[in-house]
């Protein structure tokens, strides 16, 4: 029987589940007679009016319902596990998850082989899903792009946060999928907002560079300091400044109009460059240069793609670095708290906070520290002590660089730890 990993159609999986005989997959009670030498067992009093074996046994129809429920929930469970990861980009996958989960519910409801009870469950889940995420078009299942936060019942946020859409557009794996998940109007609004974010970030960086002081000679600095001290020592200057301020209040006395015009011209020029870059980027990723799924079944790496292509799309890469770093869920931070609780145990409750901070930093960055420790340590150590650094580096644990999937530490072996 095909699974959701092997088939893209929910109806095919449900039909296959309906055609498969449930009696061949359910457990069959052992009805073989006892061996002749075994003594007769004393019957125990019944737990209820029905026999225990009959109570735990399920009918073929009930097994079919359970099997189909498992199929319906599989899509949501897979995306939940994926979005809780911390070793790869997850924020850009949120719109894809919402779109695909809703699609699975709709296909279950429309599938003729779905059991009536399973259809009712899928309809209940779909109604709650639409209340939370409010699709733009229920018939097509397109997502709604909300440029501002909207609160619904019980002060719960409605829809998908705009930052997740930003990350999706800036992810070369997901960007080609967005036109199918958004209406044309919402897709255009998303691109405009991303361009605004690109321009704002570029203007901020430009302003910060202009504010950096230019190097001056010691003579100029001394003369400037003397002039400043002389002016501040005379109270008449302050009085004149106040009087001028009252005389010309509301008027521009600093000649800032030309500066404003220059700033507006700079912003217009940067906006034009950003629009061109974003258009070139979207055209480039349409061909699938960064697949969402690799041939071995692992997720594609958008960060690796951006590392190679950032020079060609400098402004786009600048905001992609910001939004792709946003985690999809709070699971990674919650794992950090769980690991911190193991460091700060009852037997270590007297540790100072700075020591706990350093221990957690080493623990969370052990892989990077072990990779770069020797280089950084030798740079600050005398040459005749470099052999000591090599010995220190052997205390780091080994990490497999070729490991595709990293095991997530959830504290399953905490009982084996000795502090």
PDB file of C-alpha atoms in Angstrom, residues 111-329:
ATOM      1  CA  UNK A 111     -12.446  11.019  -1.403  1.00  0.00           C
ATOM      2  CA  UNK A 112     -15.312   8.514  -1.983  1.00  0.00           C
ATOM      3  CA  UNK A 113     -13.441   5.776  -0.090  1.00  0.00           C
ATOM      4  CA  UNK A 114     -13.179   7.813   3.104  1.00  0.00           C
ATOM      5  CA  UNK A 115     -15.224   6.435   5.988  1.00  0.00           C
ATOM      6  CA  UNK A 116     -18.098   8.757   7.067  1.00  0.00           C
ATOM      7  CA  UNK A 117     -16.609   9.134  10.554  1.00  0.00           C
ATOM      8  CA  UNK A 118     -13.221  10.022   9.059  1.00  0.00           C
ATOM      9  CA  UNK A 119     -14.896  12.623   6.844  1.00  0.00           C
ATOM     10  CA  UNK A 120     -16.519  14.177   9.919  1.00  0.00           C
ATOM     11  CA  UNK A 121     -13.156  14.338  11.676  1.00  0.00           C
ATOM     12  CA  UNK A 122     -11.486  15.899   8.623  1.00  0.00           C
ATOM     13  CA  UNK A 123     -14.306  18.458   8.331  1.00  0.00           C
ATOM     14  CA  UNK A 124     -13.929  19.430  12.002  1.00  0.00           C
ATOM     15  CA  UNK A 125     -10.182  19.854  11.564  1.00  0.00           C
ATOM     16  CA  UNK A 126     -10.709  21.854   8.370  1.00  0.00           C
ATOM     17  CA  UNK A 127     -13.186  24.225  10.024  1.00  0.00           C
ATOM     18  CA  UNK A 128     -10.783  24.937  12.866  1.00  0.00           C
ATOM     19  CA  UNK A 129      -7.918  25.311  10.387  1.00  0.00           C
ATOM     20  CA  UNK A 130      -9.837  27.860   8.305  1.00  0.00           C
ATOM     21  CA  UNK A 131     -10.737  29.792  11.451  1.00  0.00           C
ATOM     22  CA  UNK A 132      -7.069  30.028  12.386  1.00  0.00           C
ATOM     23  CA  UNK A 133      -5.524  30.717   8.977  1.00  0.00           C
ATOM     24  CA  UNK A 134      -8.441  32.186   6.961  1.00  0.00           C
ATOM     25  CA  UNK A 135      -7.752  31.072   3.353  1.00  0.00           C
ATOM     26  CA  UNK A 136      -8.123  33.748   0.691  1.00  0.00           C
ATOM     27  CA  UNK A 137     -10.184  31.402  -1.507  1.00  0.00           C
ATOM     28  CA  UNK A 138     -11.617  28.246   0.098  1.00  0.00           C
ATOM     29  CA  UNK A 139     -12.329  26.603  -3.251  1.00  0.00           C
ATOM     30  CA  UNK A 140      -8.679  26.909  -4.320  1.00  0.00           C
ATOM     31  CA  UNK A 141      -7.152  26.779  -0.845  1.00  0.00           C
ATOM     32  CA  UNK A 142      -4.967  29.827  -1.509  1.00  0.00           C
ATOM     33  CA  UNK A 143      -3.398  31.453   1.530  1.00  0.00           C
ATOM     34  CA  UNK A 144      -4.126  34.969   2.759  1.00  0.00           C
ATOM     35  CA  UNK A 145      -1.212  37.380   2.961  1.00  0.00           C
ATOM     36  CA  UNK A 146      -1.862  39.795   5.823  1.00  0.00           C
ATOM     37  CA  UNK A 147       0.562  42.715   5.928  1.00  0.00           C
ATOM     38  CA  UNK A 148      -0.437  43.472   9.544  1.00  0.00           C
ATOM     39  CA  UNK A 149      -1.205  41.322  12.579  1.00  0.00           C
ATOM     40  CA  UNK A 150      -4.881  40.475  13.097  1.00  0.00           C
ATOM     41  CA  UNK A 151      -6.349  39.174  16.358  1.00  0.00           C
ATOM     42  CA  UNK A 152      -9.307  36.800  16.455  1.00  0.00           C
ATOM     43  CA  UNK A 153     -11.144  34.850  19.134  1.00  0.00           C
ATOM     44  CA  UNK A 154      -9.410  34.659  22.524  1.00  0.00           C
ATOM     45  CA  UNK A 155      -6.808  37.220  21.283  1.00  0.00           C
ATOM     46  CA  UNK A 156      -5.329  34.546  19.055  1.00  0.00           C
ATOM     47  CA  UNK A 157      -3.419  35.695  15.981  1.00  0.00           C
ATOM     48  CA  UNK A 158      -5.147  34.922  12.695  1.00  0.00           C
ATOM     49  CA  UNK A 159      -3.314  33.861   9.580  1.00  0.00           C
ATOM     50  CA  UNK A 160       0.407  33.437   8.927  1.00  0.00           C
ATOM     51  CA  UNK A 161       2.808  36.126  10.099  1.00  0.00           C
ATOM     52  CA  UNK A 162       4.158  38.233   7.241  1.00  0.00           C
ATOM     53  CA  UNK A 163       7.753  37.416   8.199  1.00  0.00           C
ATOM     54  CA  UNK A 164       7.155  33.773   7.258  1.00  0.00           C
ATOM     55  CA  UNK A 165       5.983  34.896   3.816  1.00  0.00           C
ATOM     56  CA  UNK A 166       9.085  37.094   3.527  1.00  0.00           C
ATOM     57  CA  UNK A 167      11.251  34.065   4.335  1.00  0.00           C
ATOM     58  CA  UNK A 168       9.348  31.946   1.793  1.00  0.00           C
ATOM     59  CA  UNK A 169       9.926  34.475  -0.996  1.00  0.00           C
ATOM     60  CA  UNK A 170      13.608  34.762  -0.086  1.00  0.00           C
ATOM     61  CA  UNK A 171      14.076  30.990   0.030  1.00  0.00           C
ATOM     62  CA  UNK A 172      15.104  29.753  -3.458  1.00  0.00           C
ATOM     63  CA  UNK A 173      13.440  26.402  -2.693  1.00  0.00           C
ATOM     64  CA  UNK A 174      10.007  27.819  -1.831  1.00  0.00           C
ATOM     65  CA  UNK A 175       9.801  31.003  -3.931  1.00  0.00           C
ATOM     66  CA  UNK A 176       8.697  29.151  -7.131  1.00  0.00           C
ATOM     67  CA  UNK A 177       5.793  27.590  -5.179  1.00  0.00           C
ATOM     68  CA  UNK A 178       4.286  30.836  -3.882  1.00  0.00           C
ATOM     69  CA  UNK A 179       2.337  31.799  -7.057  1.00  0.00           C
ATOM     70  CA  UNK A 180       0.336  28.564  -6.632  1.00  0.00           C
ATOM     71  CA  UNK A 181      -0.344  29.226  -2.938  1.00  0.00           C
ATOM     72  CA  UNK A 182      -1.238  32.951  -3.141  1.00  0.00           C
ATOM     73  CA  UNK A 183      -3.594  35.011  -5.236  1.00  0.00           C
ATOM     74  CA  UNK A 184      -2.012  37.286  -7.825  1.00  0.00           C
ATOM     75  CA  UNK A 185      -2.890  40.383  -5.796  1.00  0.00           C
ATOM     76  CA  UNK A 186      -1.423  39.013  -2.549  1.00  0.00           C
ATOM     77  CA  UNK A 187       1.704  37.849  -4.373  1.00  0.00           C
ATOM     78  CA  UNK A 188       2.268  41.349  -5.780  1.00  0.00           C
ATOM     79  CA  UNK A 189       1.697  42.897  -2.334  1.00  0.00           C
ATOM     80  CA  UNK A 190       4.239  40.488  -0.843  1.00  0.00           C
ATOM     81  CA  UNK A 191       6.875  41.464  -3.400  1.00  0.00           C
ATOM     82  CA  UNK A 192       6.260  45.172  -2.741  1.00  0.00           C
ATOM     83  CA  UNK A 193       6.663  44.694   1.018  1.00  0.00           C
ATOM     84  CA  UNK A 194       9.872  42.720   0.537  1.00  0.00           C
ATOM     85  CA  UNK A 195      11.228  45.510  -1.689  1.00  0.00           C
ATOM     86  CA  UNK A 196      10.335  48.044   1.029  1.00  0.00           C
ATOM     87  CA  UNK A 197      12.254  45.936   3.565  1.00  0.00           C
ATOM     88  CA  UNK A 198      15.241  45.780   1.199  1.00  0.00           C
ATOM     89  CA  UNK A 199      15.230  49.565   0.706  1.00  0.00           C
ATOM     90  CA  UNK A 200      14.857  50.289   4.439  1.00  0.00           C
ATOM     91  CA  UNK A 201      17.769  48.032   5.332  1.00  0.00           C
ATOM     92  CA  UNK A 202      19.951  49.484   2.583  1.00  0.00           C
ATOM     93  CA  UNK A 203      19.176  53.073   3.650  1.00  0.00           C
ATOM     94  CA  UNK A 204      19.937  52.280   7.302  1.00  0.00           C
ATOM     95  CA  UNK A 205      23.286  50.782   6.403  1.00  0.00           C
ATOM     96  CA  UNK A 206      24.069  53.758   4.156  1.00  0.00           C
ATOM     97  CA  UNK A 207      23.198  56.212   6.937  1.00  0.00           C
ATOM     98  CA  UNK A 208      25.304  54.331   9.484  1.00  0.00           C
ATOM     99  CA  UNK A 209      28.307  54.443   7.150  1.00  0.00           C
ATOM    100  CA  UNK A 210      27.885  58.192   6.620  1.00  0.00           C
ATOM    101  CA  UNK A 211      27.753  58.800  10.386  1.00  0.00           C
ATOM    102  CA  UNK A 212      31.105  57.153  10.954  1.00  0.00           C
ATOM    103  CA  UNK A 213      33.681  59.859  11.845  1.00  0.00           C
ATOM    104  CA  UNK A 214      36.367  60.563   9.299  1.00  0.00           C
ATOM    105  CA  UNK A 215      39.968  60.387  10.541  1.00  0.00           C
ATOM    106  CA  UNK A 216      41.472  63.816  11.274  1.00  0.00           C
ATOM    107  CA  UNK A 217      44.907  65.000  12.276  1.00  0.00           C
ATOM    108  CA  UNK A 218      45.832  65.785  15.884  1.00  0.00           C
ATOM    109  CA  UNK A 219      46.174  69.511  15.075  1.00  0.00           C
ATOM    110  CA  UNK A 220      42.638  69.707  13.662  1.00  0.00           C
ATOM    111  CA  UNK A 221      41.218  67.814  16.636  1.00  0.00           C
ATOM    112  CA  UNK A 222      43.002  70.168  19.079  1.00  0.00           C
ATOM    113  CA  UNK A 223      41.758  73.305  17.327  1.00  0.00           C
ATOM    114  CA  UNK A 224      38.214  71.949  17.143  1.00  0.00           C
ATOM    115  CA  UNK A 225      38.282  71.115  20.829  1.00  0.00           C
ATOM    116  CA  UNK A 226      39.521  74.582  21.745  1.00  0.00           C
ATOM    117  CA  UNK A 227      36.844  76.280  19.636  1.00  0.00           C
ATOM    118  CA  UNK A 228      34.153  74.118  21.178  1.00  0.00           C
ATOM    119  CA  UNK A 229      35.327  74.839  24.696  1.00  0.00           C
ATOM    120  CA  UNK A 230      35.472  78.583  23.992  1.00  0.00           C
ATOM    121  CA  UNK A 231      31.944  78.626  22.585  1.00  0.00           C
ATOM    122  CA  UNK A 232      30.471  76.676  25.448  1.00  0.00           C
ATOM    123  CA  UNK A 233      32.193  78.875  28.018  1.00  0.00           C
ATOM    124  CA  UNK A 234      30.381  82.027  26.795  1.00  0.00           C
ATOM    125  CA  UNK A 235      26.699  82.103  27.855  1.00  0.00           C
ATOM    126  CA  UNK A 236      25.931  84.759  25.243  1.00  0.00           C
ATOM    127  CA  UNK A 237      26.035  82.164  22.477  1.00  0.00           C
ATOM    128  CA  UNK A 238      23.302  80.124  24.120  1.00  0.00           C
ATOM    129  CA  UNK A 239      21.106  83.218  24.536  1.00  0.00           C
ATOM    130  CA  UNK A 240      21.540  84.156  20.878  1.00  0.00           C
ATOM    131  CA  UNK A 241      20.619  80.614  19.839  1.00  0.00           C
ATOM    132  CA  UNK A 242      17.404  80.733  21.880  1.00  0.00           C
ATOM    133  CA  UNK A 243      16.493  84.161  20.458  1.00  0.00           C
ATOM    134  CA  UNK A 244      17.036  83.003  16.879  1.00  0.00           C
ATOM    135  CA  UNK A 245      15.001  79.914  17.583  1.00  0.00           C
ATOM    136  CA  UNK A 246      12.050  82.057  18.693  1.00  0.00           C
ATOM    137  CA  UNK A 247      12.349  84.446  15.737  1.00  0.00           C
ATOM    138  CA  UNK A 248      12.482  81.744  13.044  1.00  0.00           C
ATOM    139  CA  UNK A 249      10.389  78.992  14.666  1.00  0.00           C
ATOM    140  CA  UNK A 250       8.720  76.691  12.151  1.00  0.00           C
ATOM    141  CA  UNK A 251      11.183  77.615   9.389  1.00  0.00           C
ATOM    142  CA  UNK A 252      14.115  75.597   8.091  1.00  0.00           C
ATOM    143  CA  UNK A 253      17.227  77.579   9.040  1.00  0.00           C
ATOM    144  CA  UNK A 254      19.760  74.787   8.415  1.00  0.00           C
ATOM    145  CA  UNK A 255      19.416  74.456   4.672  1.00  0.00           C
ATOM    146  CA  UNK A 256      18.159  70.861   4.979  1.00  0.00           C
ATOM    147  CA  UNK A 257      15.932  70.880   1.897  1.00  0.00           C
ATOM    148  CA  UNK A 258      18.799  69.967  -0.372  1.00  0.00           C
ATOM    149  CA  UNK A 259      19.821  67.169   2.001  1.00  0.00           C
ATOM    150  CA  UNK A 260      16.262  65.813   1.989  1.00  0.00           C
ATOM    151  CA  UNK A 261      16.136  65.937  -1.794  1.00  0.00           C
ATOM    152  CA  UNK A 262      19.444  64.086  -1.972  1.00  0.00           C
ATOM    153  CA  UNK A 263      18.142  61.445   0.444  1.00  0.00           C
ATOM    154  CA  UNK A 264      14.972  61.011  -1.630  1.00  0.00           C
ATOM    155  CA  UNK A 265      17.031  60.649  -4.792  1.00  0.00           C
ATOM    156  CA  UNK A 266      19.231  58.055  -3.117  1.00  0.00           C
ATOM    157  CA  UNK A 267      16.188  56.100  -1.938  1.00  0.00           C
ATOM    158  CA  UNK A 268      14.643  56.169  -5.417  1.00  0.00           C
ATOM    159  CA  UNK A 269      17.880  54.922  -6.959  1.00  0.00           C
ATOM    160  CA  UNK A 270      18.227  52.123  -4.365  1.00  0.00           C
ATOM    161  CA  UNK A 271      14.584  51.118  -4.832  1.00  0.00           C
ATOM    162  CA  UNK A 272      15.097  50.787  -8.566  1.00  0.00           C
ATOM    163  CA  UNK A 273      18.119  48.555  -8.018  1.00  0.00           C
ATOM    164  CA  UNK A 274      16.222  46.435  -5.464  1.00  0.00           C
ATOM    165  CA  UNK A 275      13.283  45.922  -7.808  1.00  0.00           C
ATOM    166  CA  UNK A 276      15.606  44.776 -10.570  1.00  0.00           C
ATOM    167  CA  UNK A 277      17.506  42.425  -8.266  1.00  0.00           C
ATOM    168  CA  UNK A 278      14.350  40.810  -6.889  1.00  0.00           C
ATOM    169  CA  UNK A 279      12.985  40.270 -10.400  1.00  0.00           C
ATOM    170  CA  UNK A 280      16.234  38.659 -11.545  1.00  0.00           C
ATOM    171  CA  UNK A 281      16.312  36.473  -8.428  1.00  0.00           C
ATOM    172  CA  UNK A 282      12.735  35.208  -8.940  1.00  0.00           C
ATOM    173  CA  UNK A 283      13.430  34.428 -12.601  1.00  0.00           C
ATOM    174  CA  UNK A 284      16.607  32.551 -11.669  1.00  0.00           C
ATOM    175  CA  UNK A 285      14.944  30.316  -9.027  1.00  0.00           C
ATOM    176  CA  UNK A 286      11.987  29.387 -11.260  1.00  0.00           C
ATOM    177  CA  UNK A 287      14.100  26.698 -12.907  1.00  0.00           C
ATOM    178  CA  UNK A 288      14.593  24.859  -9.617  1.00  0.00           C
ATOM    179  CA  UNK A 289      18.236  25.780  -9.043  1.00  0.00           C
ATOM    180  CA  UNK A 290      17.769  24.908  -5.357  1.00  0.00           C
ATOM    181  CA  UNK A 291      15.376  21.938  -5.013  1.00  0.00           C
ATOM    182  CA  UNK A 292      13.193  21.638  -1.938  1.00  0.00           C
ATOM    183  CA  UNK A 293      14.071  17.952  -1.619  1.00  0.00           C
ATOM    184  CA  UNK A 294      17.319  16.300  -2.671  1.00  0.00           C
ATOM    185  CA  UNK A 295      17.544  12.925  -4.401  1.00  0.00           C
ATOM    186  CA  UNK A 296      18.448  11.236  -1.111  1.00  0.00           C
ATOM    187  CA  UNK A 297      15.265  12.589   0.537  1.00  0.00           C
ATOM    188  CA  UNK A 298      16.974  15.311   2.604  1.00  0.00           C
ATOM    189  CA  UNK A 299      15.923  18.962   2.513  1.00  0.00           C
ATOM    190  CA  UNK A 300      17.773  21.342   0.207  1.00  0.00           C
ATOM    191  CA  UNK A 301      19.997  23.969   1.808  1.00  0.00           C
ATOM    192  CA  UNK A 302      19.061  27.567   0.857  1.00  0.00           C
ATOM    193  CA  UNK A 303      21.912  28.971   2.969  1.00  0.00           C
ATOM    194  CA  UNK A 304      24.443  27.142   0.840  1.00  0.00           C
ATOM    195  CA  UNK A 305      22.791  28.525  -2.313  1.00  0.00           C
ATOM    196  CA  UNK A 306      22.875  32.073  -0.939  1.00  0.00           C
ATOM    197  CA  UNK A 307      26.528  31.695   0.047  1.00  0.00           C
ATOM    198  CA  UNK A 308      27.357  30.996  -3.593  1.00  0.00           C
ATOM    199  CA  UNK A 309      24.976  33.533  -5.174  1.00  0.00           C
ATOM    200  CA  UNK A 310      24.975  36.450  -2.717  1.00  0.00           C
ATOM    201  CA  UNK A 311      27.308  38.628  -4.860  1.00  0.00           C
ATOM    202  CA  UNK A 312      24.815  38.500  -7.744  1.00  0.00           C
ATOM    203  CA  UNK A 313      21.879  39.595  -5.558  1.00  0.00           C
ATOM    204  CA  UNK A 314      23.491  41.701  -2.829  1.00  0.00           C
ATOM    205  CA  UNK A 315      20.368  43.569  -1.646  1.00  0.00           C
ATOM    206  CA  UNK A 316      18.177  40.441  -1.709  1.00  0.00           C
ATOM    207  CA  UNK A 317      20.814  38.444   0.160  1.00  0.00           C
ATOM    208  CA  UNK A 318      20.992  41.192   2.775  1.00  0.00           C
ATOM    209  CA  UNK A 319      17.350  40.696   3.850  1.00  0.00           C
ATOM    210  CA  UNK A 320      17.416  36.920   3.228  1.00  0.00           C
ATOM    211  CA  UNK A 321      20.113  36.634   5.886  1.00  0.00           C
ATOM    212  CA  UNK A 322      17.699  38.301   8.333  1.00  0.00           C
ATOM    213  CA  UNK A 323      14.424  36.479   7.665  1.00  0.00           C
ATOM    214  CA  UNK A 324      15.743  32.969   6.971  1.00  0.00           C
ATOM    215  CA  UNK A 325      17.249  32.958  10.476  1.00  0.00           C
ATOM    216  CA  UNK A 326      13.803  33.156  12.124  1.00  0.00           C
ATOM    217  CA  UNK A 327      12.801  29.745  13.581  1.00  0.00           C
ATOM    218  CA  UNK A 328       9.363  28.422  12.689  1.00  0.00           C
ATOM    219  CA  UNK A 329       8.551  27.274  16.238  1.00  0.00           C
TER     220      UNK A 329
END
